[in-house]
XYZ file of C-alpha atoms in Angstrom:
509
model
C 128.135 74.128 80.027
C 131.673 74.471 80.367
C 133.962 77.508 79.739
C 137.030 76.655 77.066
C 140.335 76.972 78.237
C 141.270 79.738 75.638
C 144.455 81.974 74.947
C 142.370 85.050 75.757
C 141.778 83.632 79.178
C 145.885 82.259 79.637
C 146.426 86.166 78.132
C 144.196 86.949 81.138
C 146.511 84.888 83.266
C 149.393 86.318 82.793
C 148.664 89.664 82.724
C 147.522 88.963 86.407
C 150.400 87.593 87.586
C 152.579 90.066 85.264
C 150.467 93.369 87.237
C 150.788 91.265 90.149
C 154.950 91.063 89.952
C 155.073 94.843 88.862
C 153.072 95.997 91.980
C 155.434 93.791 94.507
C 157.953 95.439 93.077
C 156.786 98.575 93.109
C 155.810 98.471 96.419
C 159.340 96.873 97.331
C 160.970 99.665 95.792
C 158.508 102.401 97.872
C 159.809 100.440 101.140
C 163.141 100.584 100.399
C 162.939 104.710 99.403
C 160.720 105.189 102.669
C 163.065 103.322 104.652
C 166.274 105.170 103.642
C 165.142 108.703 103.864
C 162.021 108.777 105.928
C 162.007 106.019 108.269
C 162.172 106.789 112.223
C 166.201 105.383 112.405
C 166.855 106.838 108.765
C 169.241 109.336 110.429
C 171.845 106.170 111.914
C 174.535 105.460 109.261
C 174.933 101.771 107.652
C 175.674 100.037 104.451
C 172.602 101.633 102.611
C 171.302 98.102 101.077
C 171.106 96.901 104.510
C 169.355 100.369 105.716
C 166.736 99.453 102.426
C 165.724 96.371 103.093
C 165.553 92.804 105.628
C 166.897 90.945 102.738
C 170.689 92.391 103.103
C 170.913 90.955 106.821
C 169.100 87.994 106.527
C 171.166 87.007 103.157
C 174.560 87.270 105.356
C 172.497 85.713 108.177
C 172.033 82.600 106.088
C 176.098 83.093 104.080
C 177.724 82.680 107.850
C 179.546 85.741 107.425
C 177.019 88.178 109.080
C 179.792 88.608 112.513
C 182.224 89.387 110.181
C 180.230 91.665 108.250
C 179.223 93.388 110.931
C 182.619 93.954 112.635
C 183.337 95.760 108.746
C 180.281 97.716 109.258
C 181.275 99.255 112.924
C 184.830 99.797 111.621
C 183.345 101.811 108.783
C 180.411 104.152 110.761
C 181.486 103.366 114.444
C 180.019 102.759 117.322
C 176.294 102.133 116.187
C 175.301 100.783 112.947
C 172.271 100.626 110.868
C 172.585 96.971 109.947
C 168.284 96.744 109.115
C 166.359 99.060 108.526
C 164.515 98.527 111.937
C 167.988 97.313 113.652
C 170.928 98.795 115.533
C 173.998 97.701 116.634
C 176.339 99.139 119.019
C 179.453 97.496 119.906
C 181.283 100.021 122.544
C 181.459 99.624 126.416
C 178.676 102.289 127.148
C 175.749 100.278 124.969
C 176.464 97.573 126.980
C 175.819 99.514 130.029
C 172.552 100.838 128.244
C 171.189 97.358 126.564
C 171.839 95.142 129.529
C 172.362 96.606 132.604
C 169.837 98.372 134.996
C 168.160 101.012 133.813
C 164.781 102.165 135.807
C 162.055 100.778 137.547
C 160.178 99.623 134.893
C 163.058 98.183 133.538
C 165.376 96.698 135.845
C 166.623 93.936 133.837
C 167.824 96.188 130.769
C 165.845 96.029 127.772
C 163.207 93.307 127.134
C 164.415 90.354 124.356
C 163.327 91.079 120.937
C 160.781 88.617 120.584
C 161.245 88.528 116.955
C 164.479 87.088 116.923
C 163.929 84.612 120.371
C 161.968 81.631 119.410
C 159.193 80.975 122.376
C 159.757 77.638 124.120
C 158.171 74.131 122.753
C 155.449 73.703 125.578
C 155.167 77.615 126.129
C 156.114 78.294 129.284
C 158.652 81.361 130.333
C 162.289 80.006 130.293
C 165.173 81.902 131.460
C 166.774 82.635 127.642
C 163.427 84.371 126.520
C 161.216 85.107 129.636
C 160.229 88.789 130.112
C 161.553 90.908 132.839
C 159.413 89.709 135.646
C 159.580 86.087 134.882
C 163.302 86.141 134.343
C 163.197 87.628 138.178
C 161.075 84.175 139.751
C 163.294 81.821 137.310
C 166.875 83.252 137.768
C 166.121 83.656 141.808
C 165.952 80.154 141.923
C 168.649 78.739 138.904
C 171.272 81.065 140.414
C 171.968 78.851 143.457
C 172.440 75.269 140.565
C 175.528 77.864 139.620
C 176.958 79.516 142.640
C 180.541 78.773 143.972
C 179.493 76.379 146.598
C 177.571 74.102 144.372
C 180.441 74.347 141.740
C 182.679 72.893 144.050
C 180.589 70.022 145.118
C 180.137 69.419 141.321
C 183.863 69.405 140.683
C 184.755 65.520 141.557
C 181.570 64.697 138.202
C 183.400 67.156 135.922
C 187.005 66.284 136.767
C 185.379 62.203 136.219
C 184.820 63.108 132.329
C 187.730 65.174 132.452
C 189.828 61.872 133.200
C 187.987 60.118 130.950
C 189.140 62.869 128.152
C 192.779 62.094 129.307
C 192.660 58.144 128.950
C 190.370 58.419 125.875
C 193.747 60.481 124.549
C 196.500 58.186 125.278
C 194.729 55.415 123.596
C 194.756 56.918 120.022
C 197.710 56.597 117.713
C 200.893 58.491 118.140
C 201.632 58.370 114.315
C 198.708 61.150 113.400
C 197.590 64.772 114.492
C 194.423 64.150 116.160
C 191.163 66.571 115.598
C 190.549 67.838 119.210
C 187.171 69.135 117.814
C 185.277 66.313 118.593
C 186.824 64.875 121.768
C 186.685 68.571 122.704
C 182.945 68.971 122.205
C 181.906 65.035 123.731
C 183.434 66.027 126.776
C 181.870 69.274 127.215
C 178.568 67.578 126.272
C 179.001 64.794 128.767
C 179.509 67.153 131.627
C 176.635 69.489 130.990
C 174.122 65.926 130.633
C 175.501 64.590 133.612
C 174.674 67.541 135.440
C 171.592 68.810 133.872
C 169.955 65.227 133.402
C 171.827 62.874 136.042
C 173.432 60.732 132.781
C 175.357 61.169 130.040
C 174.862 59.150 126.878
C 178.011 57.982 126.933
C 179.846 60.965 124.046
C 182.960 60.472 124.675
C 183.016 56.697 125.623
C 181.378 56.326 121.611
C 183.751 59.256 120.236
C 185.500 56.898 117.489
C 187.575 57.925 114.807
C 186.792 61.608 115.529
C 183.287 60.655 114.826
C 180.624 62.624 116.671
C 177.749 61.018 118.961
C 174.255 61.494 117.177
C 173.506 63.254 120.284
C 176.131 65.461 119.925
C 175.156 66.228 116.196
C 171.313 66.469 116.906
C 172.444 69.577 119.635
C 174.921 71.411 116.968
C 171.947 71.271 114.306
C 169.363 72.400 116.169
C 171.176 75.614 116.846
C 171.807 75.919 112.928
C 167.899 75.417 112.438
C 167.312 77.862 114.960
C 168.864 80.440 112.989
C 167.120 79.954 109.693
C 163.472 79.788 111.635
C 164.759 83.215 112.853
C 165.759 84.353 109.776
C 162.316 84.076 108.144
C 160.857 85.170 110.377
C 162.201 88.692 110.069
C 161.675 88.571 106.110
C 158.196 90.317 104.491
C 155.262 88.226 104.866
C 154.768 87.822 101.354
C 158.499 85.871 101.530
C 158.603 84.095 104.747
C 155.112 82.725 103.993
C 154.663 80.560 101.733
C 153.835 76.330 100.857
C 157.882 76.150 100.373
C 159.103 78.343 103.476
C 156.173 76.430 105.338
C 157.134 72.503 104.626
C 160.737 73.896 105.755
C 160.077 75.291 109.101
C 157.535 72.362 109.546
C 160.294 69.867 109.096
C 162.717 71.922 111.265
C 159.810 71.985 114.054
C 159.348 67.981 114.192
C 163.281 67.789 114.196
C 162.841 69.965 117.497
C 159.839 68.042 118.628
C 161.603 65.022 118.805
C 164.437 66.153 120.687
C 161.933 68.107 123.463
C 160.212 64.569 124.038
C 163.530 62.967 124.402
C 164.804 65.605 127.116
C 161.883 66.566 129.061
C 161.830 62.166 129.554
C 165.173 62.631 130.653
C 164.033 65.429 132.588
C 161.450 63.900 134.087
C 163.102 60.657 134.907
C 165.661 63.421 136.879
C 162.980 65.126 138.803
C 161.622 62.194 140.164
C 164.628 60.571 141.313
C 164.792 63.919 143.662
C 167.736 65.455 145.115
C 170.619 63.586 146.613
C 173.179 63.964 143.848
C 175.518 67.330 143.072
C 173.757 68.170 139.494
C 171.616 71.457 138.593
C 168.462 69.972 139.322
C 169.208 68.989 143.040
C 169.581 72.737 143.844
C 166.592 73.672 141.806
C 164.390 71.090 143.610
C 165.871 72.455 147.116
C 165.254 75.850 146.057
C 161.733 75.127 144.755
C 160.329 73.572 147.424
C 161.413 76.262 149.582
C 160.361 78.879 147.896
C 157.603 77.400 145.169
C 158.455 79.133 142.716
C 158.676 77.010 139.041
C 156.258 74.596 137.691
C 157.087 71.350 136.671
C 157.051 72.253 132.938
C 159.236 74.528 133.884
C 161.705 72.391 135.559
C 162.047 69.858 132.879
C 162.413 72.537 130.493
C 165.396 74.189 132.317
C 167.473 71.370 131.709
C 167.074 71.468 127.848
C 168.228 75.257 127.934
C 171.188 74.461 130.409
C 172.170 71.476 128.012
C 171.637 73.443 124.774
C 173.604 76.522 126.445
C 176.612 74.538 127.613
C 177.585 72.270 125.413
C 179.032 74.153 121.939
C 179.400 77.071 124.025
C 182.240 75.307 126.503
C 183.479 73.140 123.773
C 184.368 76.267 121.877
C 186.181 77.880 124.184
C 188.430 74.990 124.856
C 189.324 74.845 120.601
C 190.010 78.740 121.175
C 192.135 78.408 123.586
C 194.290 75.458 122.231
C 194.075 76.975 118.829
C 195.743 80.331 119.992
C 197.843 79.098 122.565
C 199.632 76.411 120.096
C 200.270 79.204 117.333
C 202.702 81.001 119.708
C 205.588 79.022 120.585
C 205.902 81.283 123.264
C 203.251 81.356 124.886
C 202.539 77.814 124.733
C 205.955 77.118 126.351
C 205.412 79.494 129.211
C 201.680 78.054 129.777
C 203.613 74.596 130.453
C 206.134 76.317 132.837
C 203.184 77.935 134.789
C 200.996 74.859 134.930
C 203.743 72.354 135.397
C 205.274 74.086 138.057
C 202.580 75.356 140.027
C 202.115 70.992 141.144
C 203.884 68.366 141.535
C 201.330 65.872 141.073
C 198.388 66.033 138.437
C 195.622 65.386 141.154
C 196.908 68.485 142.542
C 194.987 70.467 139.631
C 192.370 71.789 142.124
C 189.594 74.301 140.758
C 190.519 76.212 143.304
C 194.452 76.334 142.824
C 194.164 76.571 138.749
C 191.864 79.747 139.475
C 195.119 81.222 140.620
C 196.938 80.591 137.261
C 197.070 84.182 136.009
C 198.652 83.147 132.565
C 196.359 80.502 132.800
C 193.533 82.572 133.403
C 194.666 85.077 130.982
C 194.965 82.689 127.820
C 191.442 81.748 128.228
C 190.032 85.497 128.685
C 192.083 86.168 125.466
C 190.923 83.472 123.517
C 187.251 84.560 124.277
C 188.043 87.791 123.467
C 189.490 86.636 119.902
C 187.363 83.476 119.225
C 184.399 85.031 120.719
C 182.418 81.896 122.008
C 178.983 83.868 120.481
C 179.319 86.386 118.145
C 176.015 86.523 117.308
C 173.816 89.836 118.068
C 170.972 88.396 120.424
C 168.849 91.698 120.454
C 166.615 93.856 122.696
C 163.498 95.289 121.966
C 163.356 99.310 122.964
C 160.224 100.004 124.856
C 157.196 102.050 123.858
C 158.446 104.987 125.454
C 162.268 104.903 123.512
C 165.454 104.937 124.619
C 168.626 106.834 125.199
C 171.420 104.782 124.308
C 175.145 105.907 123.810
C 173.961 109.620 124.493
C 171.051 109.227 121.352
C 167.555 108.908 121.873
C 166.278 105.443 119.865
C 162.175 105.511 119.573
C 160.402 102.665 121.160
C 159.808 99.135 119.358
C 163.072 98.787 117.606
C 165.426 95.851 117.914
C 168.719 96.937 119.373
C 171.743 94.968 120.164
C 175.299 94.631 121.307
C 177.436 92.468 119.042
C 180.123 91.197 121.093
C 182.454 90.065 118.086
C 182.486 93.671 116.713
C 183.113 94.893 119.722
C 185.992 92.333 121.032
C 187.969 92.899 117.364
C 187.392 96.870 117.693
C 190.538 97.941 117.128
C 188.918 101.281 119.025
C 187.974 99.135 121.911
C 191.777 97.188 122.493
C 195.029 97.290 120.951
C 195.895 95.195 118.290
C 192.387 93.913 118.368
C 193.059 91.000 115.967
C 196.186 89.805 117.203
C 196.591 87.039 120.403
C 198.451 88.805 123.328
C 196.891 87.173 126.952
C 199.437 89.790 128.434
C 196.896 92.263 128.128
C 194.253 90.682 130.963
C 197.410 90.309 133.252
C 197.507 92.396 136.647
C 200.318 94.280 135.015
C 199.798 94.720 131.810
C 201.544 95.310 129.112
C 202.444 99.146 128.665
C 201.000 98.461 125.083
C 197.361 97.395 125.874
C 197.143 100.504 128.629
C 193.921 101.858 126.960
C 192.589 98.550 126.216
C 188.078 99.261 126.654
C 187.955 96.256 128.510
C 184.498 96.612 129.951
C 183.624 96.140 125.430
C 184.565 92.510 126.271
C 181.379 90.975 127.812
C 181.943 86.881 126.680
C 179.312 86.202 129.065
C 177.273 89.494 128.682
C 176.429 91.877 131.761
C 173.819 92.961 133.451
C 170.701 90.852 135.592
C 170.723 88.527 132.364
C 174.340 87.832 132.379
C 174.974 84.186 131.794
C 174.995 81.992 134.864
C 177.177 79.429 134.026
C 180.471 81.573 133.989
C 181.795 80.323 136.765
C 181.472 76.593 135.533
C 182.984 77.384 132.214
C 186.088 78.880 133.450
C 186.449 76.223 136.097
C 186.008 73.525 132.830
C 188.646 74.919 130.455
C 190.820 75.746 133.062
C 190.793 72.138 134.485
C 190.879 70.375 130.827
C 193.806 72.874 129.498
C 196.011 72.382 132.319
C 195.666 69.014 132.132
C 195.878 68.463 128.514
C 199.339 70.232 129.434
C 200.429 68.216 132.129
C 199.664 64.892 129.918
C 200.706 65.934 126.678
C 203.678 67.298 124.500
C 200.979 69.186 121.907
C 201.762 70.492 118.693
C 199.458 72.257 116.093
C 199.603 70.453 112.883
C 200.876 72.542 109.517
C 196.912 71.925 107.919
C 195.562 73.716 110.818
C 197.812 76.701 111.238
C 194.914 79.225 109.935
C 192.257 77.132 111.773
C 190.369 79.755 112.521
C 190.500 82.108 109.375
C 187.111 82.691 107.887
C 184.845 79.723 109.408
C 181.187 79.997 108.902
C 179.302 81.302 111.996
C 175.704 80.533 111.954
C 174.704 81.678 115.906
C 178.511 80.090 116.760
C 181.342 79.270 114.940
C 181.312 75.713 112.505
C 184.149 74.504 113.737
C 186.668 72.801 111.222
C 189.140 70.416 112.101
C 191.866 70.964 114.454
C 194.529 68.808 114.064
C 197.039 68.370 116.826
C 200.557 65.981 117.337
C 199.624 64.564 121.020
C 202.708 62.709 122.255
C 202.528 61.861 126.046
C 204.576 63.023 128.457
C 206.383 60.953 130.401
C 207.288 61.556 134.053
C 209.300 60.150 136.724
């Protein structure tokens, strides 16, 4: 016999759910009192809604204004910051000595990665971004020599190919508009790093049309995005990250990514098998295997994914930085054309090796990833079991710790007249102004046995394209785009806007 549906039993119901709500919050209320005045990191100062609770970080997380935020937060307690309640960030010279660099024996490669935040690779093997300690060892030992000086200058004549492509791609559009450099900026940076990670390029800047994007180059610069909300919830309470909503999400987000790891590791594969012989990454990692047998195969076609997924926004915002800054000053604009311009006579003189000599040169683009930091996300460490001391204070073991390189580049602590654009300051003689200048706080590429390989190739790359852009073009930043990069939305990197430019050729006898 069946049971009516009555009001008693709705009553029922609700009064569940109603003790139900009244308990979560209770208990989200006890949290947030245990973890402001009783909580192991209770004593390190922060905003105190973001020393309560998760929620505080993750909502600016998901906003695009948690760099920002963050810089406001150092600026107000100094040099570490209570940004979670299991969280600290640092942002002077020192914590990037004691986050990244060598510490001890059992942990000779800094901290280990906070595997909260680090999403684990698609087919689960150790890759170089996320590996622990002694896997980082085996994979960098043999990556390092896809990145060294001698293989970056038999790779030159494949980047300086898109970088001429770049330069006729140019002088075909129309004189009689500003031009977004955004996307003809971020095609070539993605054809170089899927020539050399893959052996082919999909053709971005050949199919760059009407400042349109390549899918390819959109399915990259979205995956990062989805990245960060998968790492977002999974830092939130269980009873908020899991759920049939939160699930469907992340399980749309995960065939997204499953997609693009088939199409890769076919490219990859397709790579590996055509062996070495050309001057890409995976020649040197072949020649370096088989010497020394040290990655798998799933390993190797997963190492060009990361190289590709690490290169590409990452080089292509530099290069907007560098314009964006250097166009704003007519002065130093005009005497980055004098330099270039009369360091050659002839553009095919515009050598790796001779534009490494550049010092303006060199010191626009170390200012504009100082000001436009290329990631000013926080990628944390995890302290170990045993705790420790960083900046002079003891931190207990199993807490996420981090250097935030935008706080730390905009300190006005750290470098004088942190906000403004002076490359005079990375000069051999500096400026009597920027004497006290922290410059060890400016890490674009980080420090330490993790420190990012691919330096070398991304100074090489924005040196090559800027001086040439010179050389070719009369540029001009266009009135729309004077406060190009005022408040833009950083989820992991900055969403770039458009930045519109007057190209007019130059012309030359």
């Amino acid at each position: 016999m069946s049971i009516p549906f009555t009001f008693w039993s709705l009553n029922g119901l609700m009064v569940a759910a109603g003790s139900s709500l009244i308990a979560g919050i209770v208990f989200f209320i006890g949290k947030c009192i245990y973890n402001l005045f009783f909580h192991p990191l209770a004593s390190y100062p922060g905003p105190w809604l973001g020393r309560a609770t998760r929620l505080h970080y993750v909502y600016h997380q998901l906003a695009g204004d948690l760099p920002y935020k963050t810089l406001d937060w150092h600026n107000t307690y100094g040099e570490v910051v209570r940004v979670a309640p299991d969280e600290l960030s640092y942002n002077s010279s020192r914590a990037y000595h004691d986050v990244h660099v060598w510490r001890d024996n059992d942990l000779r490669s800094g901290l280990e990665k906070d595997k909260t935040w680090y999403s684990q690779s698609i087919n689960s093997v150790p890759v170089i971004v996320t590996a622990e300690n002694k896997d980082h060892s085996r994979l960098r030992g043999i990556m390092v020599h896809a990145f060294s000086d001698r293989a970056l200058a038999r790779q030159e004549p494949l980047i300086n190919s898109y970088v001429d492509l770049l330069m006729r791609r140019l002088r075909e559009l129309p004189t009689d508009q500003p031009i977004d450099m955004v996307p003809w900026f971020t095609s070539t940076a993605m054809d170089v790093i899927l020539d050399l990670s893959f052996g082919k390029s999909v053709g971005c800047l050949e199919n760059t049309v009407n400042g349109e994007l390549h899918p390819w180059v959109r399915l990259i610069s979205g995956h990062v995005k989805q990245g960060l909300y998968v790492q977002a919830w999974r830092r939130l309470p269980a009873l908020i990250s899991r759920n049939a909503l939160v699930n469907l999400v992340l399980a749309r987000i995960g065939r997204v990514w499953m997609e693009q790891f088939q199409v890769t590791t076919r490219m990859a594969r397709e790579r590996i098998a055509a062996g070495p012989g050309r001057e890409d990454f995976v020649t040197h990692l072949l020649r370096e295997n088989s010497e020394k047998d040290g990655m798998t195969i799933p390993e190797l076609e997963i190492a060009s994914s990361i190289f590709m997924t690490a290169g590409s926004d990452t080089n292509a915002t530099l290069l907007c930085g560098c314009l964006y800054y250097a166009l704003r000053d007519p002065k130093i604009w005009s005497r980055l054309t004098d330099e270039i311009c009369g360091s050659v006579t002839q553009e095919s003189e515009m050598t790796f090796t001779r534009l490494q000599k550049l010092p303006f040169l060199n010191a626009v683009i170390e200012e504009a990833l100082r000001v436009y930091v290329v990631v000013p996300t926080t990628f944390p460490r995890r302290t170990p079991p045993k705790g420790a001391t960083i900046c002079g204070r003891f931190v207990p073991g199993d807490y996420a710790v981090g250097m935030n390189g935008y706080a730390a580049a905009l300190s006005e602590k750290n470098f004088a007249r942190a906000s403004e654009f002076h490359p005079e300051r990375w000069l051999a003689e500096p400026d009597p102004r920027f004497a006290r200048d922290d410059k060890k706080a400016h890490q674009p590429f980080s420090t330490g046995p993790r420190n990012c390989l691919g330096k070398s190739m991304a100074l090489a790359v924005a040196r090559s394209v800027i001086a040439r852009l010179v050389w070719n073009f009369d540029v001009q930043l266009a009135p729309e785009s004077r406060d190009w990069a005022a408040n833009q939305e950083i989820y992991v990197m900055f969403v770039k806007t458009p930045l519109m430019c007057w190209l007019k050729e130059r012309k030359r006898l």
